Coordinates of C-alpha atoms and ligand atoms in Angstrom, one line a residue:
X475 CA 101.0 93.3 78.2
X476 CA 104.0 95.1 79.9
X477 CA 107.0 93.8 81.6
X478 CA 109.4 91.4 79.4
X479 CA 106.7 90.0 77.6
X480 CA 106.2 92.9 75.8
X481 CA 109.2 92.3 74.3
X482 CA 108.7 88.9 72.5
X483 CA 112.1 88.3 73.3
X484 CA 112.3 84.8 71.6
X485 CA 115.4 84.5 69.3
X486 CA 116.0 88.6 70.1
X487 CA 119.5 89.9 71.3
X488 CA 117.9 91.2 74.3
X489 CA 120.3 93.8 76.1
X490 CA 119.9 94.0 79.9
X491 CA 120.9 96.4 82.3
X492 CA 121.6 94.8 85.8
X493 CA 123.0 96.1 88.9
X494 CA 125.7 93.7 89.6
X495 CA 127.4 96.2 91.8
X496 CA 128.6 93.7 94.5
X497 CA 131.7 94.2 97.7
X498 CA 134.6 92.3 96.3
X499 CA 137.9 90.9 98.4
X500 CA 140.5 90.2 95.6
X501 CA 138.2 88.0 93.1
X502 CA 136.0 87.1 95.8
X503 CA 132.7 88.4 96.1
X504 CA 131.3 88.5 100.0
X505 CA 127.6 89.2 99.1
X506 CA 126.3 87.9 96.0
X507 CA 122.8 89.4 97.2
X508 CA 122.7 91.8 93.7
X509 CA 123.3 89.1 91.8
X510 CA 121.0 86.8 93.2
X511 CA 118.6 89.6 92.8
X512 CA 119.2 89.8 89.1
X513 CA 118.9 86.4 88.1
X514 CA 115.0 86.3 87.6
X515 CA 114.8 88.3 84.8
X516 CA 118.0 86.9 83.2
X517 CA 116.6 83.5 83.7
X518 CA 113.0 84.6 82.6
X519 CA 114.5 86.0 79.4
X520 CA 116.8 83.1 78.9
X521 CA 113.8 80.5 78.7
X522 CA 111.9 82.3 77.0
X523 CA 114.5 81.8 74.3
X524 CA 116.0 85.3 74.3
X525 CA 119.9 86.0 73.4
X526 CA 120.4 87.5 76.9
X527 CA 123.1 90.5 77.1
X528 CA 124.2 91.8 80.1
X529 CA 125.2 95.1 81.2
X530 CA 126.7 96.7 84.2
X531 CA 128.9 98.3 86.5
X532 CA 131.2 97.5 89.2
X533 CA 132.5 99.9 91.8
X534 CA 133.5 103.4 90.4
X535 CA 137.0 102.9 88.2
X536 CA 137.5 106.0 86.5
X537 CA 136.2 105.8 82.8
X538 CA 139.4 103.1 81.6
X539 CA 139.8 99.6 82.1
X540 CA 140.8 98.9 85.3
X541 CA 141.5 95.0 86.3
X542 CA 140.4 95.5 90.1
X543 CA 137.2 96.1 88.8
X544 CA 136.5 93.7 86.4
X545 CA 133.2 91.7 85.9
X546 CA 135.1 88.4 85.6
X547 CA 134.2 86.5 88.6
X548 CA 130.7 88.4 88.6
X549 CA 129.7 86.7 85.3
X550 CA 131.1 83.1 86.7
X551 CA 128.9 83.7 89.8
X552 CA 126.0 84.4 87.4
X553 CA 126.5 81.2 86.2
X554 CA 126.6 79.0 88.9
X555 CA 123.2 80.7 90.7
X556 CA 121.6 80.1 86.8
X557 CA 123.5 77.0 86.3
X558 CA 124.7 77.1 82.8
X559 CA 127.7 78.6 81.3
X560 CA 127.6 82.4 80.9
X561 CA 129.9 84.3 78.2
X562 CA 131.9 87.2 79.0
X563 CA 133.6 89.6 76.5
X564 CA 136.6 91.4 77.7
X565 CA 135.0 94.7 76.5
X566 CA 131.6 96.3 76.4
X567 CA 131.3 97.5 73.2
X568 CA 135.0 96.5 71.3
X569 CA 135.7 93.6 69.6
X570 CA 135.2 91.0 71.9
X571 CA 131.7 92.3 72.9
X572 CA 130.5 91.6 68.9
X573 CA 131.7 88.6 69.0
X574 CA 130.5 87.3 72.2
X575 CA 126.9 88.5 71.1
X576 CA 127.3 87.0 67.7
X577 CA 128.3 83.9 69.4
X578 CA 124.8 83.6 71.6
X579 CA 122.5 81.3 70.3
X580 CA 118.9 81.3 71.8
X581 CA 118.5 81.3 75.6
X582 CA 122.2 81.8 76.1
X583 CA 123.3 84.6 78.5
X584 CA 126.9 86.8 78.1
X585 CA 128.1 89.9 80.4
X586 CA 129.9 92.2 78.8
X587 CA 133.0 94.4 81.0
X588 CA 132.3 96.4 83.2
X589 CA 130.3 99.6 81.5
X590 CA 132.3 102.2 83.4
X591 CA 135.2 101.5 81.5
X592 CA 133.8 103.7 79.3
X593 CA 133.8 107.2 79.7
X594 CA 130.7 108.2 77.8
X595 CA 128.8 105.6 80.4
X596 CA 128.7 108.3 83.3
X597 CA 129.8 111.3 81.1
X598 CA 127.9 114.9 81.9
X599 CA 127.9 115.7 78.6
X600 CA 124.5 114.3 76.3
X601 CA 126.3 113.8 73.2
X602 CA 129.1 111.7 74.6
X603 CA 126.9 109.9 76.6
X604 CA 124.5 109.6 73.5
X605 CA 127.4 107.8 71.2
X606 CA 128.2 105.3 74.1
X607 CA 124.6 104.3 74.1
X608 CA 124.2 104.0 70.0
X609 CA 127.3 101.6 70.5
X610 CA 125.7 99.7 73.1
X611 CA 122.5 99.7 71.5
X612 CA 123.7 98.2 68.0
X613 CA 124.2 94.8 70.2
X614 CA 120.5 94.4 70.9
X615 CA 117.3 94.6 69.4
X616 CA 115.6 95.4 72.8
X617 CA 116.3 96.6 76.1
X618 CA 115.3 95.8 79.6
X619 CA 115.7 98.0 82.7
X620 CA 116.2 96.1 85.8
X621 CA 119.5 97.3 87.6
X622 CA 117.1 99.2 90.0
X623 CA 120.2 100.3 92.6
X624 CA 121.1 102.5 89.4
X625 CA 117.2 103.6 87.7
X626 CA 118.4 107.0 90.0
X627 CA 121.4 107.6 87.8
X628 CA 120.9 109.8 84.1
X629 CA 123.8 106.7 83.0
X630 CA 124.1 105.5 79.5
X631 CA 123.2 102.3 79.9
X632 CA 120.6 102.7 82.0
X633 CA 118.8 106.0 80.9
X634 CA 120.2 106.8 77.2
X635 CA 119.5 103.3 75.8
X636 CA 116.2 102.9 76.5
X637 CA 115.4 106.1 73.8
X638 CA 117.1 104.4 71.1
X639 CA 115.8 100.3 71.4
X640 CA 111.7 99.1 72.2
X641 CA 112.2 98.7 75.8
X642 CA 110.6 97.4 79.8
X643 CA 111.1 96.6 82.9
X644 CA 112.5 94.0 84.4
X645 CA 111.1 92.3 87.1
X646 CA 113.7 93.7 89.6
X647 CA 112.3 97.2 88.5
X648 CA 108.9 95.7 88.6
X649 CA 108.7 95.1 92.2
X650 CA 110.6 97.3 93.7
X651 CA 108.6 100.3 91.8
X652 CA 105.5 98.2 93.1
X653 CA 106.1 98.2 96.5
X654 CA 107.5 101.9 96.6
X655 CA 104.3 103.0 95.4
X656 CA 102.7 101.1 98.2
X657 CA 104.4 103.2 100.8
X658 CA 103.7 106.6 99.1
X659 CA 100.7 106.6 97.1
X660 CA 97.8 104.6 99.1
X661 CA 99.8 102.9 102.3
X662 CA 97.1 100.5 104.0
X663 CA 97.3 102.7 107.8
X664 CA 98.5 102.5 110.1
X665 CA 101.7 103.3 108.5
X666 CA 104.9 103.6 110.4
X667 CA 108.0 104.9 109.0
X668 CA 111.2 104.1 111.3
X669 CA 114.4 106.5 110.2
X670 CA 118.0 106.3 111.7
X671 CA 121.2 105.5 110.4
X672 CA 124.4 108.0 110.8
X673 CA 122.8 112.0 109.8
X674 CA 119.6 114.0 109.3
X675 CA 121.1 115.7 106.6
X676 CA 121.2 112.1 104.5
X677 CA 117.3 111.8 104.8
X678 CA 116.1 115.4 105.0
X679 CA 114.3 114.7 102.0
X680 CA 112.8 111.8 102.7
X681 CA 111.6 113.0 106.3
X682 CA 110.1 115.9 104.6
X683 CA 108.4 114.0 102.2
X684 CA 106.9 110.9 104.5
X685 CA 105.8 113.6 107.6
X686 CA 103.1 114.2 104.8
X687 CA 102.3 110.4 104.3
X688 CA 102.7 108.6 107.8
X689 CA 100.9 108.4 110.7
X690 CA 104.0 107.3 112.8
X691 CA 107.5 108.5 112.6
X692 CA 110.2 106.6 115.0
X693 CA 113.6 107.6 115.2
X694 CA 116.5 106.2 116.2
X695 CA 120.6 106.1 114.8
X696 CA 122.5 109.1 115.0
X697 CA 120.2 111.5 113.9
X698 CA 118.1 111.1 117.0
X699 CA 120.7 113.3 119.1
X700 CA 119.9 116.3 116.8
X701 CA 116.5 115.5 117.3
X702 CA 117.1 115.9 121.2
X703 CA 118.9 118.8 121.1
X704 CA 116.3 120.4 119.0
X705 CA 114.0 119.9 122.1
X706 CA 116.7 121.5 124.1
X707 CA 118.8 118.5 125.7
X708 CA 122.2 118.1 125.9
X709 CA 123.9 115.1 123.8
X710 CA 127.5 115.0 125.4
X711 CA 129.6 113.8 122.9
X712 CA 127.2 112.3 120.2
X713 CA 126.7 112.6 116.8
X714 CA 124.9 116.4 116.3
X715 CA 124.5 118.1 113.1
X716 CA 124.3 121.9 114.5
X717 CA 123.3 123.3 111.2
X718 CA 120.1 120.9 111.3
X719 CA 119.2 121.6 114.7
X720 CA 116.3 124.3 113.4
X721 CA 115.4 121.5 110.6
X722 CA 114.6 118.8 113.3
X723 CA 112.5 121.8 115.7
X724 CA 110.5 122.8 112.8
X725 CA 109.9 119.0 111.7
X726 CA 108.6 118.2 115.7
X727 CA 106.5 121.1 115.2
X728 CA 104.7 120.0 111.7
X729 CA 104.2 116.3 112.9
X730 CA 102.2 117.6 115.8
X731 CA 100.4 120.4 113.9
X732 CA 99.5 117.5 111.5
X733 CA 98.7 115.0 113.9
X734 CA 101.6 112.9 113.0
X735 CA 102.9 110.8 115.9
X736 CA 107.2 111.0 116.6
X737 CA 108.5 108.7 118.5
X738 CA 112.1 109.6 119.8
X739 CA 114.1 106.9 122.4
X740 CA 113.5 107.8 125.8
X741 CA 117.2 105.7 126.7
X742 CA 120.2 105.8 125.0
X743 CA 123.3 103.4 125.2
X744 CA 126.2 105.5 125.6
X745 CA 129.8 104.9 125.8
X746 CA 132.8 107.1 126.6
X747 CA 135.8 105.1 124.9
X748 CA 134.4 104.0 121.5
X749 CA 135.6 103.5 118.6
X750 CA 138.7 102.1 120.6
X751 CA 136.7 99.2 121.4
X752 CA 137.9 99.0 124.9
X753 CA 134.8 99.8 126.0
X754 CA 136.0 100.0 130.0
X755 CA 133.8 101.1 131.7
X756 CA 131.1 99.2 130.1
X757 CA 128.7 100.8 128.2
X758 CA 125.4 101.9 130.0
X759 CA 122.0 103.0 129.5
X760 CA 120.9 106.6 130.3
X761 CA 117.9 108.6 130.5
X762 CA 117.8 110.5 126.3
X763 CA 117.4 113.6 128.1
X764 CA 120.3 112.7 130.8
X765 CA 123.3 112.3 128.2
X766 CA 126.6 112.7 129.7
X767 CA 129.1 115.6 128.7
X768 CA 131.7 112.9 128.0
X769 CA 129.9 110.0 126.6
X770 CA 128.8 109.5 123.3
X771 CA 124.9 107.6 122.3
X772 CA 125.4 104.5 120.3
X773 CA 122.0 102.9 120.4
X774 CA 118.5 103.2 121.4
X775 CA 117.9 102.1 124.9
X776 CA 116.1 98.9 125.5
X777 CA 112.6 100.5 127.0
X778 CA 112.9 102.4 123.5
X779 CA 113.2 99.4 121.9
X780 CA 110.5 97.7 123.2
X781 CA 108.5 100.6 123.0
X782 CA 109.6 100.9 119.0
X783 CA 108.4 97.2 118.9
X784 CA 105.1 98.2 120.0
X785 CA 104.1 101.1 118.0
X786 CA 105.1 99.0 115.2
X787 CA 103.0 95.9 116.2
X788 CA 99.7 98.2 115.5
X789 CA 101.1 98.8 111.6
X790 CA 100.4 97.8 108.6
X791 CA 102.8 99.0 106.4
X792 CA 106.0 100.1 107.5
X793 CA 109.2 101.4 105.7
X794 CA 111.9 101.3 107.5
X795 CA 115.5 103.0 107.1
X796 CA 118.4 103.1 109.0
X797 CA 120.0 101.3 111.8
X798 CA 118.7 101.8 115.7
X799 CA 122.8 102.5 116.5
X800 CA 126.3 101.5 115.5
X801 CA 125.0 97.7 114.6
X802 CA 128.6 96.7 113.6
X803 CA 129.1 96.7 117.1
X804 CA 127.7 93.6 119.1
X805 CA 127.6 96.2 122.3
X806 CA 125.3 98.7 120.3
X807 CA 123.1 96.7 117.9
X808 CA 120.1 95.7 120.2
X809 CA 117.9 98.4 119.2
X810 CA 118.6 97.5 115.3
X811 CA 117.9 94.1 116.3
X812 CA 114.5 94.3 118.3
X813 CA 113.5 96.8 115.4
X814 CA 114.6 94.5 112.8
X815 CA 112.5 91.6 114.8
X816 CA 109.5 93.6 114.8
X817 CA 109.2 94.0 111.0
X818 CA 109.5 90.6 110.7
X819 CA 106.0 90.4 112.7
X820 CA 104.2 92.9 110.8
X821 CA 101.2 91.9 109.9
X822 CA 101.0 94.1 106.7
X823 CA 103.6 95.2 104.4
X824 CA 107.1 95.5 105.7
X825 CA 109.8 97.1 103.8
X826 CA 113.6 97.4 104.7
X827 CA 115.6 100.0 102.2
X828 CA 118.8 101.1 102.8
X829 CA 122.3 99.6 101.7
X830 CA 123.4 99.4 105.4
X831 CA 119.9 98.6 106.7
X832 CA 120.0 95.4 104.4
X833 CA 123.4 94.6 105.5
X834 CA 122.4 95.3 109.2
X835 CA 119.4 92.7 109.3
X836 CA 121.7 89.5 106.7
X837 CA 124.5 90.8 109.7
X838 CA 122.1 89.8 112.6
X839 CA 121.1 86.9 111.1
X840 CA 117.4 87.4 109.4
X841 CA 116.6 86.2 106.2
X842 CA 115.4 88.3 103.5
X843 CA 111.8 85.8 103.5
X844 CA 111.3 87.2 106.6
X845 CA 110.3 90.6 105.2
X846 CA 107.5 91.5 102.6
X847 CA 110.7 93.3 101.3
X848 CA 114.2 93.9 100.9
X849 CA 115.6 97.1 98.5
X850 CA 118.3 96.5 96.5
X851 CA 118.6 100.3 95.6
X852 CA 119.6 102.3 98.5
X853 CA 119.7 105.4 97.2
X854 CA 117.2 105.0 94.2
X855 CA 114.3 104.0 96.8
X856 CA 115.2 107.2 99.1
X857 CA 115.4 109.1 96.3
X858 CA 111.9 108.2 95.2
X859 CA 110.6 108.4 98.8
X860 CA 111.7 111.7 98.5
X861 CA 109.4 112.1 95.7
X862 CA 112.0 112.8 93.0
X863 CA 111.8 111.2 89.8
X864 CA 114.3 108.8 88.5
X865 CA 115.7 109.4 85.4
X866 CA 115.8 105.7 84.7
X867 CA 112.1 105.2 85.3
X868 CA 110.8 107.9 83.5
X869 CA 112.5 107.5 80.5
X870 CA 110.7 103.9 80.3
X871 CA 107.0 105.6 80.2
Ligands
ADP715 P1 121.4 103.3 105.2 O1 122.6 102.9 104.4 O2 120.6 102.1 105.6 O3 120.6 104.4 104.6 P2 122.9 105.1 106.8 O4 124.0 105.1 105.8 O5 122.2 106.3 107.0 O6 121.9 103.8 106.6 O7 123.6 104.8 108.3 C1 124.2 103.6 108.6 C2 125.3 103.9 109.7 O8 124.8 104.7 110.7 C3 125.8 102.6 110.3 O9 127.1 102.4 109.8 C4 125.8 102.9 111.8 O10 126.9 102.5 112.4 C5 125.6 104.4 111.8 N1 125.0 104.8 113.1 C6 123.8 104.3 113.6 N2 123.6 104.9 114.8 C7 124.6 105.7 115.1 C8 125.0 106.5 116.2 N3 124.2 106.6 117.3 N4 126.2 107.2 116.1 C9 126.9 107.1 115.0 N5 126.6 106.4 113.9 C10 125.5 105.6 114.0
MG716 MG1 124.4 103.9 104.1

């Protein structure tokens, strides 16, 4: 038995890490995706009769209460999605945190303030992040791990707790570990990994890591002009990293020593007036190795699109991360778009990670059921596609 189970959480004050880390205007939350996210485990825990305690951050305040960032209207939107009342102490581990807990009866469910109101929560040093956690940890009799967007981060309540109370996964941690080990330890082949998004220098590590596990690399975004300049064209105006120039050569030369296909647009969109957002002259479309000295590449060209959408029809798993070009931009987000479209039709495992690769394919209207999956953890999936461990993980086994 693993997983909550484990736990016989009946009647227990199960504690429950959660990453609830959602974009707020005011008091108003404008994706409630995290939350949703975190609700099966809650709710799993919940009827199995468990005192459900939940714990988690919210934006970066700086160690002290801080109103802006205040659970408040997180826990109310927990409780409409679960649709029962949900408690919420005005501290983590003060006063009102003790009483909240001592007020749960069985199957009830409380958030407690925002975790990074605490210092000891993100503290450097072991010991002071060691007596945050024993605080935390004398409100629960168990703890479960499911705030995957954080398992990357050596945090109190995510990595420190789980030494001091029986613990497991949640079933946010669960699948997302799952499905990470689909792309990097057997991946059913072909396997096609698509990389863009705004710099090389972001996904070094994970391009290293994959040119020794895929058969296809495509790539598109901003980092594709270092890529081209590494094969000796000029990129007018567009993003370049000239310190990673050498990085991208010697990356074209491994994929063909190891017989690893990379895919690099043959067109680019370019524009010469952006980000006014006059865009006059219009945009156009130019050969990738034809880049103007005074326009800048925004998106993959639409013959690399449709040849991205090929490649990517002979897959059977494919990861993808990072946008095709500036996807914000109506003008500039067809390549995102077709790529996005293409994962959809995957027959095989299709997995989107990346916090503005999620945001780029909700943007452009796909639903996440159109995908075998979604990450919630941006930079906890990259960083275990870069085959680094996460703290959070590891302290679990
Ligand atoms: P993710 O969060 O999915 O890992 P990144 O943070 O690496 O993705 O990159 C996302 C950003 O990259 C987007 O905001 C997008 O506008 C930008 N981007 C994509 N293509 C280009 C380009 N050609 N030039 C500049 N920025 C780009
Ligand atoms: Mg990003």
């Amino acid at each position: 038995m693993s997983g909550i189970d484990s736990l016989a959480p009946a009647g227990k004050r199960i504690l429950v890490r959660s990453d609830l880390n959602v974009p707020l205007e005011g008091t108003t939350i404008t994706d409630d995706g995290r939350i949703r996210a975190s609700v099966p485990t809650i709710e799993a825990l919940s009827d199995a009769g468990a005192r459900v305690v939940v714990l988690a951050h919210l934006g970066r305040p700086k160690g002290v209460p801080d109103a802006a960032y205040s659970l408040a209207p997180v826990a109310a939107r927990l409780g409409e999605l679960l649709g029962k009342d949900v408690a919420f102490a005005t501290d983590t581990v003060g006063e009102s945190a003790s009483a909240t807990v001592a007020g749960l009866g069985d199957g009830d469910v409380a958030v407690l303030e925002n975790v990074r109101f605490n210092p000891g929560e993100t503290s450097k040093d072991d010991t002071e992040r060691g007596a945050f956690a024993d605080r935390l940890a004398e409100l629960g009799d168990a703890f479960v791990s499911d705030g995957f967007g954080v398992v990357h981060r050596k945090q109190a309540s995510v990595y420190d707790i789980a030494s001091r109370l029986p613990h497991a996964m949640g079933r946010l941690v669960e699948t997302e570990i799952d499905v990470l080990r689909r792309l990097t330890e057997t991946p059913v082949r072909p396997y096609a990994v698509v990389l863009g998004g705004s710099k090389v220098s972001d996904k070094l590590g994970v391009i290293d890591n994959l040119l020794e596990k895929a058969d296809t690399l495509l790539i598109g975004g901003g980092m594709v002009f270092t890529f081209l300049k590494a094969q000796g064209h000029e990129v007018g105006q567009s993003l370049l990293e000239e310190d990673q120039i050498d990085v991208c050569r010697d990356y074209l030369a491994r994929a063909e020593a190891q017989g690893v296909k990379i895919l690099l647009p043959t067109d680019i969109v370019v524009d010469t007036t952006f980000p006014s957002g006059e865009h006059t002259p219009a945009p156009v479309v130019v050969p990738a190795e034809r880049i103007p000295a005074d326009s800048l590449g925004l998106d993959i060209g639409p013959a690399s699109a449709t040849a991205f959408a090929v490649a990517l029809a002979e897959a059977r798993t494919v990861f993808w991360n990072g946008p095709m070009g500036v996807f914000e931009v109506e003008e500039f987000s067809h390549g995102t778009r077709v790529v996005a479209e293409a994962l959809t039709k995957v027959d095989g495992l299709s997995v989107v990670g990346g916090g503005d690769s999620a945001a780029a394919v909700r943007q452009l209207g796909f639903a996440d059921s159109d995908f075998g999956h979604i990450s919630t953890g941006g930079g906890a999936s990259l960083e275990y596609l870069e085959g680094r461990e996460l703290p959070g993980i590891t302290v679990l086994n």
